[in-house]
Coordinates of C-alpha atoms and ligand atoms in Angstrom, one line a residue:
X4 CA -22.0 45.5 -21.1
X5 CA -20.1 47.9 -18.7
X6 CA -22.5 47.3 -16.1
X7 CA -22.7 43.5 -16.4
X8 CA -18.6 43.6 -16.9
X9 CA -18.9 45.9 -13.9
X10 CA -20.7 43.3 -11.7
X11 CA -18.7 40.7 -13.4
X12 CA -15.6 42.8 -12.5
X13 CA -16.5 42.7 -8.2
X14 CA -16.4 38.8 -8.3
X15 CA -13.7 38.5 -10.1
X16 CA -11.8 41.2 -8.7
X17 CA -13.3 38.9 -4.9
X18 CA -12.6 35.5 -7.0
X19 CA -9.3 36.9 -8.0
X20 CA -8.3 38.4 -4.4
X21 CA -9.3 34.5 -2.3
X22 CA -6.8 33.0 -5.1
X23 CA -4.1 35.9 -4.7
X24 CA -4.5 35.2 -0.7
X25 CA -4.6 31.3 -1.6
X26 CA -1.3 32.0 -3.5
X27 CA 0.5 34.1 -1.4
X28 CA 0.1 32.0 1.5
X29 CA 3.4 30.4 2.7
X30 CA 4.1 26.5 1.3
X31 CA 5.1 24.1 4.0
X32 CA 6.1 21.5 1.1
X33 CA 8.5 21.9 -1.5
X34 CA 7.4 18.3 -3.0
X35 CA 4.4 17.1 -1.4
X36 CA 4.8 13.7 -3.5
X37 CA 8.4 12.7 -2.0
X38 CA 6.1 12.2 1.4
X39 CA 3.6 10.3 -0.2
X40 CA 3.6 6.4 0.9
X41 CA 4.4 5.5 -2.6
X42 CA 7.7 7.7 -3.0
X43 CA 10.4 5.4 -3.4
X44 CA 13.2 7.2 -1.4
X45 CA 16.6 7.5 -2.5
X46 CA 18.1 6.3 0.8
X47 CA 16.6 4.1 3.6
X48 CA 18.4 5.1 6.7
X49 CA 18.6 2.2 9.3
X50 CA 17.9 -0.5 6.9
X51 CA 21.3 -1.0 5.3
X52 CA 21.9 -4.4 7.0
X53 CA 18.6 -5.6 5.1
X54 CA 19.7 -4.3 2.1
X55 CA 23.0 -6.4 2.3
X56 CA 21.4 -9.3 3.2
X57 CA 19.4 -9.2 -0.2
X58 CA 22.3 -8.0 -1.7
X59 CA 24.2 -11.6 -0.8
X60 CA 21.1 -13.5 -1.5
X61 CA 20.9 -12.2 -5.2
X62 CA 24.4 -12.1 -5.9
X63 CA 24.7 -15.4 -8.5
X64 CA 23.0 -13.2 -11.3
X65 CA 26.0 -10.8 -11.2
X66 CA 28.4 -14.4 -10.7
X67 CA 26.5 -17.6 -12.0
X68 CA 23.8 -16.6 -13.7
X69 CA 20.8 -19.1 -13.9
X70 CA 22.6 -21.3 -11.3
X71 CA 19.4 -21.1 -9.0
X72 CA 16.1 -19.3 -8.9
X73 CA 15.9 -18.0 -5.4
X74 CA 13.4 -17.2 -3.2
X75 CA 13.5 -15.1 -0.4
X76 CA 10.7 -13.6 2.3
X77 CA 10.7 -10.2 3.6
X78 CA 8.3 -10.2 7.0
X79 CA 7.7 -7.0 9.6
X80 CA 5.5 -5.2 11.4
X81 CA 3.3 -2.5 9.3
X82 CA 4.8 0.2 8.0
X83 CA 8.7 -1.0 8.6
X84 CA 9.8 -0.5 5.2
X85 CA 9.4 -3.9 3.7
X86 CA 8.0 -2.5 0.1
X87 CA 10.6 0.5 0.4
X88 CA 13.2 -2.4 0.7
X89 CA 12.2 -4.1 -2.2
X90 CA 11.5 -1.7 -4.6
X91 CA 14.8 0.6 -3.6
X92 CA 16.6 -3.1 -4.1
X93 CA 14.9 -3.8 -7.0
X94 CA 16.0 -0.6 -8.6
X95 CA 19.6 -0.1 -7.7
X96 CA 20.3 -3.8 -7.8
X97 CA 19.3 -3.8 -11.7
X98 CA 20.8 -0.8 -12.0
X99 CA 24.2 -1.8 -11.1
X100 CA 24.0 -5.4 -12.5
X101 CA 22.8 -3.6 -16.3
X102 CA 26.3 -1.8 -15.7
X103 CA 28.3 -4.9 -15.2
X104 CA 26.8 -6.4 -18.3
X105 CA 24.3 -8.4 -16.6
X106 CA 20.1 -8.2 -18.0
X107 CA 18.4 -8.3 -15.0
X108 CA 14.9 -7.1 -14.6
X109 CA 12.4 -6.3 -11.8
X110 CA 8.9 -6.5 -11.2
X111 CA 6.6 -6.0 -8.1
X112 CA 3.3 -7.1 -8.0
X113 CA 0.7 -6.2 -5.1
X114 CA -1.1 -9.4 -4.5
X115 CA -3.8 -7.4 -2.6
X116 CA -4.7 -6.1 -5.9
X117 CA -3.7 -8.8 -7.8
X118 CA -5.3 -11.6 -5.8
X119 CA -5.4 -14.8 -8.0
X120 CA -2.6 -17.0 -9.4
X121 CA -3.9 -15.6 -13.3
X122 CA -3.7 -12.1 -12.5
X123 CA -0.5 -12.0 -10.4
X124 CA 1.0 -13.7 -13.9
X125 CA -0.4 -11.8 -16.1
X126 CA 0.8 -8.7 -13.9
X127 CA 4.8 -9.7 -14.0
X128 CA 3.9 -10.3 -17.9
X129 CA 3.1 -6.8 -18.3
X130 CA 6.1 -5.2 -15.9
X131 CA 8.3 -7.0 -18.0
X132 CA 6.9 -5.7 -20.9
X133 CA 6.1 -9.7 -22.3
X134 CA 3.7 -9.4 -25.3
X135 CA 0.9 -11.9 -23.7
X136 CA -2.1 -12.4 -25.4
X137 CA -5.2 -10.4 -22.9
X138 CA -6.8 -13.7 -23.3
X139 CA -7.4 -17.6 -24.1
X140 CA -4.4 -18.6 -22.2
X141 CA -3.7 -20.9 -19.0
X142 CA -1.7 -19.4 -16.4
X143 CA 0.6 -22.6 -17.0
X144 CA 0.6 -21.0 -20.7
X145 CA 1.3 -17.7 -19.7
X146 CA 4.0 -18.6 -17.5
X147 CA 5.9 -20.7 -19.7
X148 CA 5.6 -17.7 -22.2
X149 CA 7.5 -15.4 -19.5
X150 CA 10.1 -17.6 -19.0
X151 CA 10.4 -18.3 -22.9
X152 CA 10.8 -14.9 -23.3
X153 CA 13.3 -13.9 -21.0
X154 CA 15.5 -17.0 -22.1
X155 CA 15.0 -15.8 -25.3
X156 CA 16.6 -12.8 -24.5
X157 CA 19.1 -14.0 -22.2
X158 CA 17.8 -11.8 -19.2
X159 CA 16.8 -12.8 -15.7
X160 CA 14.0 -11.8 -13.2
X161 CA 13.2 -10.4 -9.7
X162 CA 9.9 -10.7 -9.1
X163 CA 8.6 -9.3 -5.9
X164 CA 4.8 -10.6 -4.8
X165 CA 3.9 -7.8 -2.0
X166 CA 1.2 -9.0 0.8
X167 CA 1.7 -11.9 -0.3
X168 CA -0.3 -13.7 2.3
X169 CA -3.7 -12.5 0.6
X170 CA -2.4 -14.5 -2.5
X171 CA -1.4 -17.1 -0.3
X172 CA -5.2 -16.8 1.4
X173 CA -7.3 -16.3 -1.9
X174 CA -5.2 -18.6 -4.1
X175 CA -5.0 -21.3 -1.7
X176 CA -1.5 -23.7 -1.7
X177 CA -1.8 -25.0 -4.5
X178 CA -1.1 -21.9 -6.0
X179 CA 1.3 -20.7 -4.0
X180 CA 3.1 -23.8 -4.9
X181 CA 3.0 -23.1 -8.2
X182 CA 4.8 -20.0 -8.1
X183 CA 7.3 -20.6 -5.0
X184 CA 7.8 -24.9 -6.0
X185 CA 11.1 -25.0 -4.9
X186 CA 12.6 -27.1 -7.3
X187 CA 15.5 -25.6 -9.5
X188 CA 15.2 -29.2 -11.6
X189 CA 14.6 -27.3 -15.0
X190 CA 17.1 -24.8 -16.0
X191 CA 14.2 -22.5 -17.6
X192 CA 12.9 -22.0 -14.0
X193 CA 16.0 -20.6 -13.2
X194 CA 15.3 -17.7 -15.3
X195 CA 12.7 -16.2 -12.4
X196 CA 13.9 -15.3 -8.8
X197 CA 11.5 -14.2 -5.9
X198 CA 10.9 -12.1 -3.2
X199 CA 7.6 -12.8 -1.0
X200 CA 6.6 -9.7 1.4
X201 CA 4.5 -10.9 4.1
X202 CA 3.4 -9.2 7.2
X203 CA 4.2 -12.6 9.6
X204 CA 5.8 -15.9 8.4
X205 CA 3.0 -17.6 10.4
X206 CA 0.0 -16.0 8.5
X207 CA 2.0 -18.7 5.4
X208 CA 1.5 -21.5 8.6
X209 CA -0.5 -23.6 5.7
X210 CA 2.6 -24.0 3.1
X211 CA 3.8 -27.2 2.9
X212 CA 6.8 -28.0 5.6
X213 CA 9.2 -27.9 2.4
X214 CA 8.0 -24.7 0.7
X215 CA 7.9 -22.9 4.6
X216 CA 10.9 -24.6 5.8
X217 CA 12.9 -23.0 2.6
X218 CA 11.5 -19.6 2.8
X219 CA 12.3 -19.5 6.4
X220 CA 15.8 -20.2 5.6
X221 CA 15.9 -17.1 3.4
X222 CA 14.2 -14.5 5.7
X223 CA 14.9 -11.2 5.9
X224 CA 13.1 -9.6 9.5
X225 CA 12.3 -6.2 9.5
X226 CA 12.1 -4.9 13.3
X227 CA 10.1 -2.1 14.1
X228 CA 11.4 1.3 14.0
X229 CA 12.7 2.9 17.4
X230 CA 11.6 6.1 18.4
X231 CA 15.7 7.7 17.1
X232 CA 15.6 5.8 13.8
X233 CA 12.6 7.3 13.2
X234 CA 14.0 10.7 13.9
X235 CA 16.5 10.1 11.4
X236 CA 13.6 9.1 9.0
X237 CA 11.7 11.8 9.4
X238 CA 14.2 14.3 9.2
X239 CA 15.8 12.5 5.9
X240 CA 12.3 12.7 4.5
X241 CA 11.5 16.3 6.1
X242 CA 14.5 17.2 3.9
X243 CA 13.4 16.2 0.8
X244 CA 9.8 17.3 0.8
X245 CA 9.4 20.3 3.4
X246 CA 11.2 24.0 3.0
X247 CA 13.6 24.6 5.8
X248 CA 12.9 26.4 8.3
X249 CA 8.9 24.8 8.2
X250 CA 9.8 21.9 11.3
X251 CA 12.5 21.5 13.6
X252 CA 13.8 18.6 15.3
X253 CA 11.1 19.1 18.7
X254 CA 8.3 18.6 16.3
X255 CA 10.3 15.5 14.6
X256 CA 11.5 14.1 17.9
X257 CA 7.6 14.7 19.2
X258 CA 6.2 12.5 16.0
X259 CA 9.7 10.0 16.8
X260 CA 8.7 9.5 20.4
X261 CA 4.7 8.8 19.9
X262 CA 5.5 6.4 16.8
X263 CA 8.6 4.6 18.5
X264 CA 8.4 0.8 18.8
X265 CA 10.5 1.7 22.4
X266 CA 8.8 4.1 23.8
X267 CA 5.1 2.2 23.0
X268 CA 4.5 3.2 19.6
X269 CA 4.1 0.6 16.9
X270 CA 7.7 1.4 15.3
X271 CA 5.6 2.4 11.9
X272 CA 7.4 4.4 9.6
X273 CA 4.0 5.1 7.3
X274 CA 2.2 6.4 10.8
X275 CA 5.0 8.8 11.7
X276 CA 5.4 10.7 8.4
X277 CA 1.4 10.6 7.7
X278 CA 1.4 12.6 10.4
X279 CA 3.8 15.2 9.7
X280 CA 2.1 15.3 6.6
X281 CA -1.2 15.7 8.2
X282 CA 0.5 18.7 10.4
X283 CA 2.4 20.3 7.8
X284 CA -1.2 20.2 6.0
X285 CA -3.1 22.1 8.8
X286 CA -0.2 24.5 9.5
X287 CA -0.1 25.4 5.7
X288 CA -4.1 25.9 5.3
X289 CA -3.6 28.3 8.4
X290 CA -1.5 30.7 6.2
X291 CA 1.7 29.5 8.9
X292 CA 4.4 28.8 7.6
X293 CA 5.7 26.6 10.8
X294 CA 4.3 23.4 12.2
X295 CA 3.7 23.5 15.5
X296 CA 3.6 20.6 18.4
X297 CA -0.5 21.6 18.5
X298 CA -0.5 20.9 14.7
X299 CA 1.3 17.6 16.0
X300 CA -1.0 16.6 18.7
X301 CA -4.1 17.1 16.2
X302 CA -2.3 15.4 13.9
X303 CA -2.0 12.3 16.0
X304 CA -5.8 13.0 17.2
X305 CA -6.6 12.9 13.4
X306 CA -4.9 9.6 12.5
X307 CA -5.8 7.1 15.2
X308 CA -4.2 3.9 14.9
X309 CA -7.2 2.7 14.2
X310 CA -8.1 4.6 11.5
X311 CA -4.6 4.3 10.0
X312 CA -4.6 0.9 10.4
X313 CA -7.9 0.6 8.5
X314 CA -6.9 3.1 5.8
X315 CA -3.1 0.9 5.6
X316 CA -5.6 -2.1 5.3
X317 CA -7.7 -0.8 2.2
X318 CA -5.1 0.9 0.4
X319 CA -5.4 -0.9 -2.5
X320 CA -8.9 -2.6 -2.0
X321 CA -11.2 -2.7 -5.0
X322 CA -13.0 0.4 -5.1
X323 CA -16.2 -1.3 -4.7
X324 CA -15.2 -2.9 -1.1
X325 CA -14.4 1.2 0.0
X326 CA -18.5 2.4 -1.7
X327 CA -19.5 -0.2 1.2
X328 CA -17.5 0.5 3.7
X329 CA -18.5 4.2 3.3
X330 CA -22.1 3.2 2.4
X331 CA -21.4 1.4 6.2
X332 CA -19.8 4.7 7.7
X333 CA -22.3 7.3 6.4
X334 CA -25.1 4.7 7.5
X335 CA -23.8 4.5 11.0
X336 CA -23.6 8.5 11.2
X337 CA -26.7 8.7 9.4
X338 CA -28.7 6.4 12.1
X339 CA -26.5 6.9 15.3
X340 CA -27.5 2.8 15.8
X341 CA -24.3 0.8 16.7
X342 CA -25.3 -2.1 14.2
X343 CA -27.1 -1.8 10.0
X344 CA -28.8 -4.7 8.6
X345 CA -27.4 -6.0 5.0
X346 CA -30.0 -5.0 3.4
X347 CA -30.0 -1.3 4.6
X348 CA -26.6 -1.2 4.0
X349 CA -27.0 -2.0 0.0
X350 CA -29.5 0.3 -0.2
X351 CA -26.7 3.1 0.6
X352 CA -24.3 1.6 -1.0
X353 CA -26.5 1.9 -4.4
X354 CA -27.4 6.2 -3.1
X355 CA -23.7 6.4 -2.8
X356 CA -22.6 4.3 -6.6
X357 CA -24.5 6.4 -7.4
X358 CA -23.4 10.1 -6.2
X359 CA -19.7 8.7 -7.3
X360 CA -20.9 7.9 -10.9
X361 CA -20.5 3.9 -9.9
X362 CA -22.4 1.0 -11.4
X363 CA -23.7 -1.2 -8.2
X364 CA -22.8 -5.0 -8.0
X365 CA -25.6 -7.5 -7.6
X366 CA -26.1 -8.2 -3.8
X367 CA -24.2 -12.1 -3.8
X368 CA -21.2 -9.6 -4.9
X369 CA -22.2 -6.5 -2.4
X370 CA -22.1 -10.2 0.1
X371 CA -18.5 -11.1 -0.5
X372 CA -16.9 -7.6 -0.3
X373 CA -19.0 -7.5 3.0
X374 CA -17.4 -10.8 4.2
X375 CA -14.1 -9.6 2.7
X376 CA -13.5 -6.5 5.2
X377 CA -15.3 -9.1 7.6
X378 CA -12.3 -11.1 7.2
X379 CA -9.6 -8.8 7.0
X380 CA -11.4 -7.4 10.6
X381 CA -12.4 -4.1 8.7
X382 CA -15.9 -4.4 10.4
X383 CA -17.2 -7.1 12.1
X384 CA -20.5 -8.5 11.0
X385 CA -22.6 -11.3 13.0
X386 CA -26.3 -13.3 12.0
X387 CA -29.3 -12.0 13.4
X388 CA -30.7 -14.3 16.4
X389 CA -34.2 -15.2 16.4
X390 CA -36.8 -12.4 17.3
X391 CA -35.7 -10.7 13.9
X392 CA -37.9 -11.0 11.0
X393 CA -35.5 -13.7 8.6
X394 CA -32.5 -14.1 9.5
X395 CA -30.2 -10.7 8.4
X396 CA -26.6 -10.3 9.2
X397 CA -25.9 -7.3 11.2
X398 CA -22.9 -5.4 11.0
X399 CA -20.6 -2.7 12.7
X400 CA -17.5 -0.6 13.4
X401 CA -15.4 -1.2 16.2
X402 CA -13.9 2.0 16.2
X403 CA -14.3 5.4 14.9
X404 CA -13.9 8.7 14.6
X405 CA -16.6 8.2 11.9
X406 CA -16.4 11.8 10.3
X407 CA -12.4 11.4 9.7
X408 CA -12.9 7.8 8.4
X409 CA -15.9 9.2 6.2
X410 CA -13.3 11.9 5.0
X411 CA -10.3 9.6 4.2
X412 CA -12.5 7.1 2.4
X413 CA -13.9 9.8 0.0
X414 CA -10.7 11.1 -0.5
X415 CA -9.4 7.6 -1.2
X416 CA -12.5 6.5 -3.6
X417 CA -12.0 10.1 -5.9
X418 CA -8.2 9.2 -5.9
X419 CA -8.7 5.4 -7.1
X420 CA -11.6 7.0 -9.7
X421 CA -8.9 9.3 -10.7
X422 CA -6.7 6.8 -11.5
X423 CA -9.1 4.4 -12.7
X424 CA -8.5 1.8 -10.4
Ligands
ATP29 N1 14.2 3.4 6.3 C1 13.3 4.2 5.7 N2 13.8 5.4 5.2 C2 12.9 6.3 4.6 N3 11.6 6.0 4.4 C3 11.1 4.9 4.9 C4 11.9 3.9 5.6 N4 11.2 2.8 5.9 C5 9.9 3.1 5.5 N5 9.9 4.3 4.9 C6 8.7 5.0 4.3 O1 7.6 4.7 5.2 C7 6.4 4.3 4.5 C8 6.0 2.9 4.8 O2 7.0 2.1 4.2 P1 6.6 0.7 3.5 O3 5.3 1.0 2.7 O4 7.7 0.2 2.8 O5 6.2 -0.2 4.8 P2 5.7 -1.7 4.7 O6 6.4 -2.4 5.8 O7 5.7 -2.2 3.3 O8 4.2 -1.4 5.1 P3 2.9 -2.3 4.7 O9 3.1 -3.6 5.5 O10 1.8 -1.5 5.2 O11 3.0 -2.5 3.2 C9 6.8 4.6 3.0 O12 6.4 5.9 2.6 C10 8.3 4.4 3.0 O13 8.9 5.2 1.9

């Protein structure tokens, strides 16, 4: 038993010694969460004119309640703070109206998850804790049982539908009419108020002139960020999740100046503190406990536009539409060929359900995600010309590097299995 123990006793005592290096290693972060892209930040530095300008819009359910249901449409450039706005509005607003007496609620629904009319209704149902039925109802039915409800209780509604141009897209317009009709005729209607988040008022160029011509009038623009503001971001943010001591302002004004929409960058606040997350992440794992501008430079090497774009695109994809895109990366790797057939690609995609513990879809399914990232210019895909046995469609990646996209996306699939997304 000594012996064993003894044997037993070296690992450990090497086991022991990695995790007492591991631990003694200095932290860069003191809350690696508050720099997560779904922290909702206390403050939103540079974006208090936007927040006023909701402020004025929402005002009659602090005044006149129930006087009108509005609607208003929040549009910018990726990563400008459009879903920060909304939720940091949605929660102090409610906040302050509760202490005047008023019963406002808020809910915000991602329409790239929640992608048809039912769903997005059954969704606010559930944030505003609505007992609905899981089943057997219309979304007419389930709509008119919100609305009951809240006029039943005397309390009004901010609903926010984020990307809302992939509702708009999926749904069609006569779904979007349903939820942004702008008629205040009944009084009941009046009980729900709406904020759309769109990347460009064009991509909504389908509305009828009425329902576009009345969200225009209620637009709230978000301008990309300039390379100062997004100092200021960055080192309100650095503040909250990083020790002192761990950056300084060259490494913030270095990340400012790449990102900054004047000095060339796309202005994108997600980009910028990805990547002093990404560099606070490498200085950390080399036992330093400062980032340097090199960690900054591989940073920005690590999180190509491209790729962030991409991984900004498929946040909240199905989990499904990521197995093929990685079935699609590791392929591509796999073969070194710049193009896989469908059918090769399904085949991965059912080696790779499988490694993550994943039921495969039938192929017409495995089709549409295909077309789906096909439409959303997440690969590009074209049909076979003649001289090919049957006619296959072919598809690629226009951009790489292929190991870091293969890294993110497993990262992102074991995260979304996690949760059980
Ligand atoms: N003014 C700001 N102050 C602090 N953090 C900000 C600010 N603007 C954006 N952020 C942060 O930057 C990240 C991106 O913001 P957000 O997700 O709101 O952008 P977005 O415009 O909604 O992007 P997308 O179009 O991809 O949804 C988030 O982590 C958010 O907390």
């Amino acid at each position: 038993m000594s012996e064993s123990f003894g044997v037993a006793s070296l690992e450990n005592k090497n086991t022991w010694k990695i995790i007492e290096e591991e631990l003694e290693k200095p932290s860069i972060f003191k809350s690696r969460e508050s720099l997560s892209p779904e922290y909702i930040p206390d403050q939103l530095p540079h974006r208090e004119k936007e927040l006023r300008e909701l402020t004025s819009y929402f005002k009659h359910l602090v005044t006149t309640p129930g006087s009108i249901s509005q609607r208003v449409l929040i549009t910018g450039r990726v990563g400008t703070g459009k879903t920060a706005l909304a939720k940091v509005f949605g929660r102090d607003f409610t906040r302050l109206a509760t202490e005047k007496g008023y019963k406002v609620r808020y809910a915000h629904v991602n329409c790239h998850r929640n992608r048809t009319l039912y769903n997005v209704i059954a969704d606010i149902g559930r944030q505003l804790d609505v007992p609905v039925p899981s089943r057997g109802l219309s979304s007419k039915e389930m709509y008119d049982l919100i609305l009951n409800y809240l006029d039943e209780r005397d309390e009004y509604a901010i609903i926010t539908l984020d990307e809302f141009h992939y509702f708009a897209n999926i749904s069609g317009p006569d779904a979007v009419y349903f939820i942004v009709r702008t008629y205040d005729a009944e009084e009941l209607f009046r009980r729900l108020n709406f904020i759309f988040i769109a990347i460009d008022p064009v991509k909504l160029g389908f509305l009828d002139p009425t329902t576009e011509g009345y969200l225009l009038r209620h637009l709230v623009k978000l301008n990309p960020y300039t390379s100062q503001q997004l100092f200021d971001i960055l080192k309100y943010r650095a503040e909250d999740s990083m020790y002192e001591g761990s950056y300084d302002d060259e490494v913030l004004r270095f990340i400012a100046d790449f990102e900054g929409w004047d000095k060339g960058g796309g202005g994108n606040a997600r980009h910028a503190l990805e990547i002093l997350h990404v560099a606070g992440s490498s200085a950390e794992a080399d036992g330093r406990s400062r980032i340097t501008i090199e960690d900054v430079r591989k940073a920005i090497m690590n999180t190509s536009r491209e790729i962030l774009s991409v991984s900004e695109a498929i946040r909240d994809s199905p989990i499904h539409e990521l197995l093929i895109l990685l079935s699609i990366v590791k392929l591509l790797r796999k073969t070194g060929r710049s193009e896989l057939k469908m059918g090769e690609v399904e085949e991965e995609y059912n080696a790779v359900c499988e490694f993550y513990g994943e039921v495969p879809r039938r192929h017409t399914q495995v089709y549409e995600y295909v077309m789906n990232l096909s439409r959303t210019g997440i690969v590009q895909t074209r049909s076979s010309g003649k001289g090919q046995r049957g006619r296959s469609t072919l598809i690629t990646l226009p951009y790489g590097p292929l190991d870091v996209l293969e890294k993110y996306l497993d990262e992102l699939i074991r995260k979304k299995i996690q949760l059980g997304l």
